[in-house]
Coordinates of C-alpha atoms in Angstrom, one line a residue:
Chain T
X1 CA 13.4 37.9 13.7
X2 CA 9.8 37.5 14.9
X3 CA 10.1 38.1 18.7
X4 CA 6.9 36.3 19.6
X5 CA 8.3 33.1 18.0
X6 CA 11.6 33.7 19.8
X7 CA 9.9 34.0 23.2
X8 CA 7.7 31.0 22.4
X9 CA 10.8 29.0 21.7
X10 CA 12.5 30.1 24.9
X11 CA 9.5 29.2 27.0
X12 CA 9.2 25.7 25.7
X13 CA 11.1 22.5 26.1
X14 CA 13.4 21.4 23.3
X15 CA 11.7 19.3 20.6
X16 CA 14.8 17.2 19.8
X17 CA 17.8 16.4 22.0
X18 CA 21.0 14.8 20.6
X19 CA 23.8 13.7 22.9
X20 CA 27.2 12.4 21.9
X21 CA 25.8 10.7 18.9
X22 CA 28.2 8.8 16.7
X23 CA 27.9 6.7 13.6
X24 CA 30.8 4.5 12.5
X25 CA 31.0 2.5 9.4
X26 CA 33.4 -0.1 10.6
X27 CA 36.8 1.7 10.9
X28 CA 35.5 4.8 9.2
X29 CA 33.8 7.7 11.0
X30 CA 30.4 8.9 9.6
X31 CA 30.0 11.4 12.3
X32 CA 31.3 11.6 15.9
X33 CA 30.1 13.1 19.2
X34 CA 27.4 15.3 17.9
X35 CA 25.3 17.1 20.5
X36 CA 22.7 19.7 20.0
X37 CA 19.1 20.7 21.0
X38 CA 16.4 21.8 18.6
X39 CA 13.5 24.0 19.8
X40 CA 10.0 24.1 18.3
X41 CA 9.9 26.6 15.4
X42 CA 13.6 26.7 15.0
X43 CA 15.6 26.0 11.9
X44 CA 19.0 24.4 12.2
X45 CA 21.4 24.4 9.3
X46 CA 24.1 21.8 8.9
X47 CA 26.9 22.9 6.6
X48 CA 30.1 21.4 5.6
X49 CA 31.9 20.1 2.5
X50 CA 31.1 16.9 0.7
X51 CA 31.8 13.8 2.9
X52 CA 31.8 15.7 6.1
X53 CA 29.1 13.6 7.7
X54 CA 26.1 15.9 7.1
X55 CA 23.9 13.3 5.4
X56 CA 24.9 10.6 7.9
X57 CA 23.8 12.8 10.7
X58 CA 20.5 13.6 9.0
X59 CA 19.8 10.0 8.3
X60 CA 20.3 9.1 11.9
X61 CA 18.1 11.9 13.1
X62 CA 15.3 10.9 10.7
X63 CA 15.6 7.3 12.0
X64 CA 16.6 6.1 8.5
X65 CA 19.8 4.8 10.0
X66 CA 20.8 3.7 13.5
X67 CA 23.5 5.6 15.4
X68 CA 26.4 3.5 16.8
X69 CA 26.5 5.5 20.1
X70 CA 24.8 8.2 21.9
X71 CA 21.2 9.4 22.3
X72 CA 18.5 11.0 20.1
X73 CA 15.4 12.0 22.0
X74 CA 12.2 13.5 20.7
X75 CA 9.7 15.3 22.8
X76 CA 6.2 13.7 22.4
X77 CA 3.4 14.8 24.6
X78 CA 5.4 15.6 27.7
X79 CA 7.7 12.6 27.6
X80 CA 11.0 11.8 25.8
X81 CA 11.0 9.2 23.1
X82 CA 14.3 7.3 22.5
X83 CA 14.2 7.5 18.7
X84 CA 16.7 4.8 17.8
X85 CA 15.1 2.3 20.2
X86 CA 11.5 2.9 19.1
X87 CA 9.7 -0.2 18.0
X88 CA 9.1 -0.2 14.2
X89 CA 5.3 0.4 14.2
X90 CA 5.8 3.4 16.5
X91 CA 8.7 4.7 14.4
X92 CA 6.7 4.4 11.2
X93 CA 3.7 6.1 12.7
X94 CA 5.9 9.0 13.9
X95 CA 7.5 9.2 10.4
X96 CA 4.0 9.7 8.9
X97 CA 2.6 12.0 11.6
X98 CA 5.2 13.9 13.5
X99 CA 8.0 14.4 11.0
X100 CA 8.6 14.7 7.3
X101 CA 11.6 14.3 5.0
X102 CA 12.3 16.4 1.9
X103 CA 14.8 14.6 -0.3
X104 CA 17.3 16.3 -2.5
X105 CA 15.9 14.5 -5.6
X106 CA 12.1 14.9 -5.8
X107 CA 11.9 11.5 -7.4
X108 CA 12.9 9.9 -4.1
X109 CA 10.1 11.6 -2.2
X110 CA 7.3 11.6 -4.8
X111 CA 5.3 8.8 -6.3
X112 CA 6.0 9.4 -10.0
X113 CA 3.1 7.3 -11.2
X114 CA 0.6 9.1 -9.0
X115 CA -1.0 12.4 -9.8
X116 CA -0.1 15.6 -7.9
X117 CA -3.3 15.4 -6.0
X118 CA -2.8 11.8 -5.0
X119 CA 0.8 12.6 -3.9
X120 CA -0.4 15.4 -1.6
X121 CA -3.4 13.3 -0.5
X122 CA -1.5 10.2 0.5
X123 CA -0.6 11.4 4.0
X124 CA -4.2 12.5 4.6
X125 CA -5.4 9.0 3.5
X126 CA -2.7 7.4 5.7
X127 CA -4.2 9.4 8.6
X128 CA -7.6 8.0 7.8
X129 CA -9.2 10.7 5.7
X130 CA -11.9 9.0 3.5
X131 CA -13.7 12.0 2.0
X132 CA -12.7 12.4 -1.7
X133 CA -14.0 16.0 -1.9
X134 CA -12.1 17.1 1.2
X135 CA -8.9 15.5 0.0
X136 CA -9.3 17.4 -3.3
X137 CA -9.9 20.6 -1.5
X138 CA -6.8 20.3 0.7
X139 CA -4.7 19.2 -2.2
X140 CA -5.8 22.2 -4.3
X141 CA -5.2 24.5 -1.4
X142 CA -1.6 23.2 -1.0
X143 CA -0.8 23.4 -4.7
X144 CA -1.7 27.1 -4.5
X145 CA 0.4 27.5 -1.4
X146 CA 3.5 26.1 -3.1
X147 CA 2.7 28.2 -6.2
X148 CA 1.6 25.4 -8.6
X149 CA -1.6 26.1 -10.6
X150 CA -4.3 24.1 -8.8
X151 CA -5.7 23.1 -12.2
X152 CA -2.7 20.8 -12.6
X153 CA -4.0 18.6 -9.7
X154 CA -4.5 15.6 -12.0
X155 CA -1.2 15.9 -13.8
X156 CA 1.6 13.4 -13.1
X157 CA 4.8 14.7 -11.4
X158 CA 6.9 13.6 -14.4
X159 CA 5.1 16.3 -16.4
X160 CA 6.3 19.0 -14.0
X161 CA 9.6 20.9 -14.1
X162 CA 12.3 20.2 -11.6
X163 CA 11.4 23.2 -9.5
X164 CA 7.7 22.3 -9.5
X165 CA 8.5 18.7 -8.5
X166 CA 10.5 20.0 -5.6
X167 CA 7.6 22.3 -4.5
X168 CA 5.2 19.4 -4.9
X169 CA 7.4 17.3 -2.7
X170 CA 7.3 20.0 0.0
X171 CA 3.5 20.2 -0.2
X172 CA 3.3 16.4 0.1
X173 CA 5.5 16.6 3.3
X174 CA 3.9 19.6 4.9
X175 CA 0.2 18.7 4.3
X176 CA 0.1 16.6 7.4
X177 CA 1.5 19.5 9.4
X178 CA 4.5 17.8 10.9
X179 CA 6.3 19.3 13.9
X180 CA 9.7 18.5 12.5
X181 CA 11.0 18.5 8.9
X182 CA 14.4 17.1 7.7
X183 CA 15.6 18.5 4.4
X184 CA 18.6 17.2 2.5
X185 CA 19.9 19.8 0.1
X186 CA 16.3 21.0 -0.8
X187 CA 17.6 23.4 -3.4
X188 CA 20.2 21.1 -5.0
X189 CA 20.1 20.8 -8.8
X190 CA 17.9 23.8 -9.3
X191 CA 18.9 27.0 -11.1
X192 CA 19.5 30.1 -9.1
X193 CA 16.2 32.0 -9.7
X194 CA 14.2 28.9 -9.0
X195 CA 16.3 28.3 -5.8
X196 CA 15.5 31.9 -4.7
X197 CA 11.8 31.4 -5.1
X198 CA 11.9 28.0 -3.4
X199 CA 13.8 29.5 -0.5
X200 CA 11.3 32.3 -0.1
X201 CA 8.5 29.8 -0.1
X202 CA 10.1 27.5 2.4
X203 CA 10.9 30.3 4.7
X204 CA 7.3 31.6 4.6
X205 CA 5.8 28.1 5.1
X206 CA 8.1 27.1 8.0
X207 CA 7.5 30.4 9.8
X208 CA 3.8 30.3 9.2
X209 CA 3.4 26.8 10.6
X210 CA 6.0 27.1 13.3
X211 CA 7.7 23.9 12.2
X212 CA 11.1 23.0 13.4
X213 CA 13.5 22.0 10.6
X214 CA 17.0 20.6 10.1
X215 CA 18.4 21.5 6.8
X216 CA 21.5 20.0 5.4
X217 CA 23.2 22.1 2.7
X218 CA 26.6 22.9 1.3
X219 CA 25.3 26.3 0.2
X220 CA 26.1 29.0 2.7
X221 CA 23.6 31.4 1.0
X222 CA 20.8 28.9 1.7
X223 CA 22.0 28.6 5.3
X224 CA 22.1 32.4 5.6
X225 CA 18.6 32.8 4.3
X226 CA 16.8 30.0 6.0
X227 CA 18.4 29.0 9.2
X228 CA 18.4 30.4 12.8
X229 CA 21.4 28.4 13.9
X230 CA 24.2 26.7 12.1
X231 CA 26.4 23.7 12.7
X232 CA 29.7 23.4 10.7
X233 CA 30.9 19.9 10.2
X234 CA 34.3 18.6 9.0
X235 CA 35.5 15.0 8.9
X236 CA 32.5 13.9 10.8
X237 CA 32.9 16.3 13.7
X238 CA 31.0 19.5 14.6
X239 CA 33.8 22.1 14.6
X240 CA 31.6 25.2 15.3
X241 CA 28.0 26.0 16.1
X242 CA 26.1 29.1 17.0
X243 CA 23.6 31.6 15.6
X244 CA 23.8 31.7 11.8
X245 CA 24.8 35.4 11.5
X246 CA 27.4 35.0 14.2
X247 CA 29.0 31.9 12.6
X248 CA 29.0 33.4 9.1
X249 CA 30.1 36.9 10.0
X250 CA 32.6 36.1 12.8
X251 CA 33.8 32.6 12.2
X252 CA 36.2 31.3 14.9
X253 CA 37.4 28.0 13.5
X254 CA 40.0 28.1 10.7
X255 CA 38.0 25.8 8.5
X256 CA 34.8 28.0 8.9
X257 CA 36.9 31.0 8.0
X258 CA 38.1 29.2 4.9
X259 CA 34.6 28.2 4.1
X260 CA 33.1 31.7 4.5
X261 CA 35.9 33.4 2.6
X262 CA 35.5 31.0 -0.3
X263 CA 32.1 32.4 -1.2
X264 CA 30.3 35.7 -1.2
X265 CA 27.4 35.7 1.2
Chain W
X1 CA -23.2 -45.7 -4.5
X2 CA -21.6 -46.6 -1.2
X3 CA -18.5 -44.8 0.0
X4 CA -16.2 -47.8 -0.7
X5 CA -17.3 -48.1 -4.3
X6 CA -16.7 -44.3 -4.8
X7 CA -13.2 -44.6 -3.7
X8 CA -12.5 -47.7 -5.8
X9 CA -13.4 -45.6 -8.8
X10 CA -10.1 -43.6 -8.3
X11 CA -7.1 -44.2 -10.5
X12 CA -4.9 -46.6 -8.4
X13 CA -1.7 -45.1 -9.7
X14 CA -2.2 -41.9 -7.7
X15 CA -2.6 -41.2 -4.0
X16 CA -6.2 -40.2 -3.1
X17 CA -6.6 -36.6 -4.2
X18 CA -3.2 -36.6 -6.2
X19 CA -1.1 -35.0 -3.4
X20 CA 0.7 -37.2 -0.9
X21 CA -0.6 -37.2 2.7
X22 CA 2.3 -35.1 4.1
X23 CA 1.7 -32.4 1.5
X24 CA -2.1 -32.4 2.3
X25 CA -1.3 -32.0 6.0
X26 CA 1.0 -29.1 5.2
X27 CA -1.7 -27.4 3.1
X28 CA -4.3 -28.0 5.8
X29 CA -2.1 -26.5 8.5
X30 CA -1.6 -23.4 6.3
X31 CA -5.4 -23.2 5.8
X32 CA -6.1 -23.5 9.6
X33 CA -3.8 -20.6 10.2
X34 CA -5.5 -18.6 7.4
X35 CA -8.9 -19.2 8.9
X36 CA -7.6 -18.2 12.3
X37 CA -6.4 -14.8 10.9
X38 CA -9.0 -13.8 8.4
X39 CA -7.5 -12.0 5.3
X40 CA -3.9 -12.7 6.3
X41 CA -1.8 -14.3 3.5
X42 CA -0.2 -17.5 4.8
X43 CA 2.9 -18.8 2.9
X44 CA 2.7 -22.5 2.0
X45 CA 4.9 -25.0 0.1
X46 CA 3.2 -24.9 -3.2
X47 CA 3.8 -28.1 -5.2
X48 CA 4.2 -28.7 -8.9
X49 CA 0.8 -29.8 -10.3
X50 CA 0.1 -31.5 -13.6
X51 CA -1.0 -28.1 -15.0
X52 CA 0.8 -24.8 -15.6
X53 CA 1.3 -22.3 -12.8
X54 CA -1.4 -19.6 -13.3
X55 CA -4.0 -22.1 -14.4
X56 CA -5.4 -22.7 -11.0
X57 CA -2.7 -24.7 -9.2
X58 CA -3.4 -22.9 -5.9
X59 CA -7.1 -23.7 -5.9
X60 CA -6.4 -27.3 -7.0
X61 CA -4.0 -27.8 -4.1
X62 CA -6.6 -26.5 -1.6
X63 CA -9.3 -28.7 -3.1
X64 CA -7.0 -31.7 -3.1
X65 CA -6.2 -31.1 0.6
X66 CA -9.9 -30.9 1.5
X67 CA -11.7 -33.3 -0.6
X68 CA -13.1 -36.5 0.9
X69 CA -15.1 -39.5 -0.3
X70 CA -18.4 -37.9 0.7
X71 CA -17.7 -34.6 -1.1
X72 CA -19.3 -33.4 -4.3
X73 CA -17.2 -31.1 -6.4
X74 CA -18.3 -28.3 -8.8
X75 CA -15.7 -26.3 -10.8
X76 CA -16.4 -22.9 -12.3
X77 CA -14.3 -21.0 -14.9
X78 CA -15.7 -17.6 -16.0
X79 CA -19.0 -18.5 -14.3
X80 CA -19.4 -21.6 -16.6
X81 CA -19.1 -25.3 -15.8
X82 CA -18.4 -26.3 -19.4
X83 CA -15.3 -24.3 -20.3
X84 CA -12.0 -26.1 -21.0
X85 CA -10.3 -25.4 -17.7
X86 CA -13.4 -26.2 -15.6
X87 CA -14.0 -29.5 -17.4
X88 CA -10.3 -30.5 -17.1
X89 CA -10.1 -29.8 -13.4
X90 CA -13.4 -31.6 -12.7
X91 CA -12.2 -34.6 -14.7
X92 CA -8.8 -34.5 -12.9
X93 CA -10.5 -34.8 -9.5
X94 CA -12.9 -37.4 -10.7
X95 CA -9.9 -39.5 -11.7
X96 CA -7.7 -39.0 -8.7
X97 CA -10.5 -39.4 -6.1
X98 CA -13.2 -41.3 -7.9
X99 CA -15.6 -38.9 -6.1
X100 CA -18.8 -37.3 -7.3
X101 CA -18.8 -34.1 -9.4
X102 CA -21.7 -31.8 -10.3
X103 CA -22.6 -28.7 -12.2
X104 CA -25.4 -27.8 -9.8
X105 CA -24.5 -25.2 -7.2
X106 CA -27.0 -26.6 -4.7
X107 CA -25.5 -30.2 -4.8
X108 CA -21.9 -29.2 -4.4
X109 CA -20.0 -29.3 -1.1
X110 CA -16.8 -27.9 -2.5
X111 CA -16.9 -25.3 -5.3
X112 CA -13.6 -24.4 -6.9
X113 CA -14.0 -21.2 -8.8
X114 CA -12.2 -18.8 -11.1
X115 CA -13.8 -15.3 -11.8
X116 CA -17.2 -15.8 -10.2
X117 CA -19.1 -16.5 -7.0
X118 CA -22.3 -18.5 -7.9
X119 CA -25.5 -16.4 -8.1
X120 CA -27.3 -18.9 -5.9
X121 CA -26.6 -18.0 -2.2
X122 CA -24.2 -20.5 -0.6
X123 CA -24.9 -22.5 2.5
X124 CA -22.9 -23.1 5.7
X125 CA -22.1 -26.7 4.6
X126 CA -20.3 -25.6 1.4
X127 CA -16.7 -24.4 0.8
X128 CA -15.8 -21.9 -1.9
X129 CA -12.2 -22.3 -3.2
X130 CA -10.8 -19.5 -5.3
X131 CA -8.0 -19.8 -7.8
X132 CA -6.0 -16.6 -7.2
X133 CA -3.4 -15.3 -9.7
X134 CA -2.2 -12.3 -7.5
X135 CA -2.9 -12.5 -3.8
X136 CA -1.2 -9.2 -2.9
X137 CA -3.6 -6.3 -3.2
X138 CA -0.8 -3.8 -2.7
X139 CA 1.5 -5.3 -5.4
X140 CA 0.8 -2.8 -8.2
X141 CA 1.4 0.0 -5.8
X142 CA 4.5 -1.3 -3.9
X143 CA 6.8 -3.6 -5.7
X144 CA 8.8 -4.7 -2.6
X145 CA 7.4 -7.8 -0.8
X146 CA 9.2 -6.9 2.4
X147 CA 7.5 -3.5 2.3
X148 CA 4.0 -4.9 1.6
X149 CA 4.2 -7.3 4.5
X150 CA 5.2 -4.5 6.8
X151 CA 2.3 -2.4 5.5
X152 CA -0.1 -5.3 6.3
X153 CA 1.5 -5.8 9.7
X154 CA 1.2 -2.1 10.7
X155 CA -2.1 -1.6 8.9
X156 CA -0.7 1.1 6.7
X157 CA -3.4 1.1 4.0
X158 CA -3.4 4.8 2.9
X159 CA -1.7 3.7 -0.3
X160 CA -4.6 1.5 -1.3
X161 CA -6.9 4.5 -0.9
X162 CA -4.5 6.5 -3.2
X163 CA -5.2 3.9 -5.9
X164 CA -9.0 4.5 -5.6
X165 CA -8.4 8.3 -5.5
X166 CA -6.4 8.1 -8.7
X167 CA -9.3 6.2 -10.4
X168 CA -11.8 8.8 -9.4
X169 CA -9.5 11.7 -10.4
X170 CA -8.9 10.2 -13.8
X171 CA -12.3 8.6 -14.7
X172 CA -14.8 10.3 -12.3
X173 CA -15.6 7.0 -10.6
X174 CA -13.6 4.0 -9.3
X175 CA -12.8 2.2 -12.6
X176 CA -11.5 -0.9 -10.9
X177 CA -14.0 -3.6 -11.9
X178 CA -12.3 -6.8 -10.8
X179 CA -9.9 -7.6 -7.9
X180 CA -11.6 -4.8 -6.1
X181 CA -9.8 -4.6 -2.7
X182 CA -11.8 -5.5 0.4
X183 CA -11.2 -5.0 4.1
X184 CA -11.6 -8.3 5.9
X185 CA -12.9 -8.3 9.5
X186 CA -11.8 -4.6 9.8
X187 CA -8.1 -5.7 9.9
X188 CA -6.5 -7.0 6.7
X189 CA -7.0 -5.7 3.2
X190 CA -7.3 -8.7 0.8
X191 CA -7.7 -9.0 -2.9
X192 CA -10.8 -11.0 -4.0
X193 CA -9.0 -11.5 -7.3
X194 CA -10.1 -12.2 -9.9
X195 CA -13.9 -11.9 -9.3
X196 CA -15.8 -8.9 -10.7
X197 CA -16.7 -6.3 -8.1
X198 CA -20.3 -7.3 -8.7
X199 CA -19.6 -10.3 -6.5
X200 CA -17.9 -8.4 -3.7
X201 CA -21.1 -7.9 -1.6
X202 CA -21.7 -11.7 -1.7
X203 CA -18.5 -12.2 0.3
X204 CA -19.8 -10.2 3.2
X205 CA -21.3 -12.4 6.0
X206 CA -21.3 -15.4 3.6
X207 CA -22.4 -18.6 5.5
X208 CA -19.9 -20.7 3.5
X209 CA -16.1 -20.9 4.2
X210 CA -14.1 -19.0 1.5
X211 CA -10.5 -20.2 0.8
X212 CA -8.1 -18.5 -1.6
X213 CA -5.1 -20.3 -3.1
X214 CA -2.3 -18.8 -5.2
X215 CA 0.0 -21.6 -6.4
X216 CA 2.6 -19.5 -8.2
X217 CA 2.8 -16.9 -5.4
X218 CA 2.7 -19.7 -2.7
X219 CA 0.1 -18.1 -0.6
X220 CA -3.3 -19.1 0.9
X221 CA -5.8 -16.9 2.7
X222 CA -9.3 -17.3 4.0
X223 CA -12.5 -15.6 4.9
X224 CA -14.3 -17.7 7.6
X225 CA -18.1 -18.0 7.6
X226 CA -20.1 -14.9 8.7
X227 CA -17.1 -12.5 8.5
X228 CA -17.5 -8.8 7.7
X229 CA -16.1 -8.0 4.3
X230 CA -16.2 -4.4 3.3
X231 CA -15.3 -3.0 -0.2
X232 CA -13.1 0.1 0.1
X233 CA -14.5 3.4 -0.9
X234 CA -14.8 7.1 -0.1
X235 CA -17.6 8.7 1.9
X236 CA -18.6 10.8 -1.1
X237 CA -17.9 8.1 -3.7
X238 CA -19.5 5.0 -2.2
X239 CA -18.9 1.5 -3.5
X240 CA -21.2 0.4 -6.4
X241 CA -21.5 -2.7 -8.5
X242 CA -22.0 -3.0 -12.3
X243 CA -25.5 -2.9 -13.7
X244 CA -27.0 -3.7 -17.1
X245 CA -29.8 -2.0 -19.1
X246 CA -31.2 -5.3 -20.3
X247 CA -32.0 -8.6 -18.6
X248 CA -30.3 -11.9 -19.6
X249 CA -31.4 -12.8 -23.1
X250 CA -31.9 -16.4 -22.2
X251 CA -33.5 -16.5 -18.7
X252 CA -34.6 -12.9 -18.3
X253 CA -32.8 -12.4 -15.0
X254 CA -32.1 -8.9 -14.0
X255 CA -30.2 -9.8 -10.9
X256 CA -27.2 -11.8 -12.3
X257 CA -23.9 -10.8 -13.7
X258 CA -24.1 -10.7 -17.5
X259 CA -21.5 -11.5 -20.2
X260 CA -21.6 -9.9 -23.6
X261 CA -21.6 -12.5 -26.3
X262 CA -21.1 -11.9 -30.1
X263 CA -23.6 -14.2 -31.9
X264 CA -22.9 -13.8 -35.6
X265 CA -20.4 -12.4 -38.2
X266 CA -22.2 -9.0 -38.3
X267 CA -21.3 -8.0 -34.8
X268 CA -24.8 -8.7 -33.3
X269 CA -24.4 -9.2 -29.5
X270 CA -26.5 -10.4 -26.6
X271 CA -26.1 -10.3 -22.9
X272 CA -26.4 -13.6 -21.1
X273 CA -25.8 -14.8 -17.5
X274 CA -22.2 -15.7 -16.8
X275 CA -23.4 -18.3 -14.2
X276 CA -24.5 -21.1 -16.6
X277 CA -26.0 -23.3 -13.8
X278 CA -28.1 -20.4 -12.5
X279 CA -29.3 -19.5 -16.1
X280 CA -30.2 -23.1 -17.0
X281 CA -32.1 -23.7 -13.8
X282 CA -34.2 -20.6 -14.4
X283 CA -35.0 -21.7 -17.9
X284 CA -36.1 -25.1 -16.7
X285 CA -38.3 -23.4 -14.2
X286 CA -40.0 -21.8 -17.1
X287 CA -38.6 -18.3 -16.7
X288 CA -37.3 -16.2 -19.5
X289 CA -37.9 -16.2 -23.3

């Protein structure tokens, strides 16, 4: 691990604080009593089986859903913002400026009828960029960074392969240089070699830019490769959390032991 | 003619201006709100009119709510006063108000239009009423009405710029030639549908009041006199209007918007002014061929 980043993380305030957050769907539990802190530049993984509340938690964190109880606070210029209580314009501005969401299915995150360059440029234009040449330059630059041929800048996403669409989505989110990125199964539905390339790319980008990320995955290999810290969820409750290597190599909870022994990582 | 005689020319079977008085009040209230918030789309209770939705029912309702005995109405369709729709709407108002109608831009106090703004500059005592098919400039980009209203409310207009970006990426220039989006009073993006972008600069700081009515979509919006109207563009791809190589074949104007007209069975074509009143006046003044 890069020690400079580590000391930087230790010296700063956390970026995101979650305390006793719960989300109920009537009688049913989405997730219950989740607490954690996320520091700038840190990548937190959330693992667990299907239906364990991972996506519910992520949706609440990304302000796509309201928690039933508890607090979510985001550091913004020296003060704490109460995320669920933010007025809508402020929340929408934050969603465009401060954080980004990478969806499992690139079709949810991309505009399929708009060219690759337009997809990447949208956030720049949202932020007020009005110079066509500059938008093109940044879009080409980002296509190269996510290993898509910049000459395909005017092609529609539907003419891209699944892996390329996912990389385009990542470029579209990261172009505005957010502080915090939420990813829901970013490698789902991709074949193993494409997954590996995408993971390499994500790791490099997130480290380069010092972005904090919350990654939901059911794939322990992805968690091992990308994340600094890991939260294991079962039935809506966090049953174990700690440094990724620690959790995966020396699991304490019976369910985590079962999970790690079920796959080779 | 005195005022009393003018009114007595109206068909007695209809209320003055066709709409009943309560409906006119409702439309006027919506218009007042629209004028107070330039470019903002105000919902209104659009009525059934004796004409199909999409043929100008929004504009007709605005005109019906505004028109008084002293008004003089001009109706334009595709720039011309003598096309079917223009003639029908003019006759309709002549029948239900008994009021004066004209083809001369200078004489009119209310000008109901589809597709064009007259070439002759309008005055502060005139009102321009547009018939609008699609009031929502963001509609083709965002299908959800809830979402587009939020985008207007929070001024999230990046998506509109994406549309212009796509045009330049695909065609090398902004290929949108009509319904070219404008920023009204530096706050709301509005659609000047369906006029050609040639007419967009005329909307800026126009002395006349501009009212827009969409009957099917049940929306009105307005640009008050002397309001800033800016056509969207990029710094390095500034807004431009159409231009023609040749002048109008009939009046020789190089300043007006020209229509291409096929004149025989062999495909011969000429370009003539789309604003018939402007063209005729120039020819009477001895201009042109």
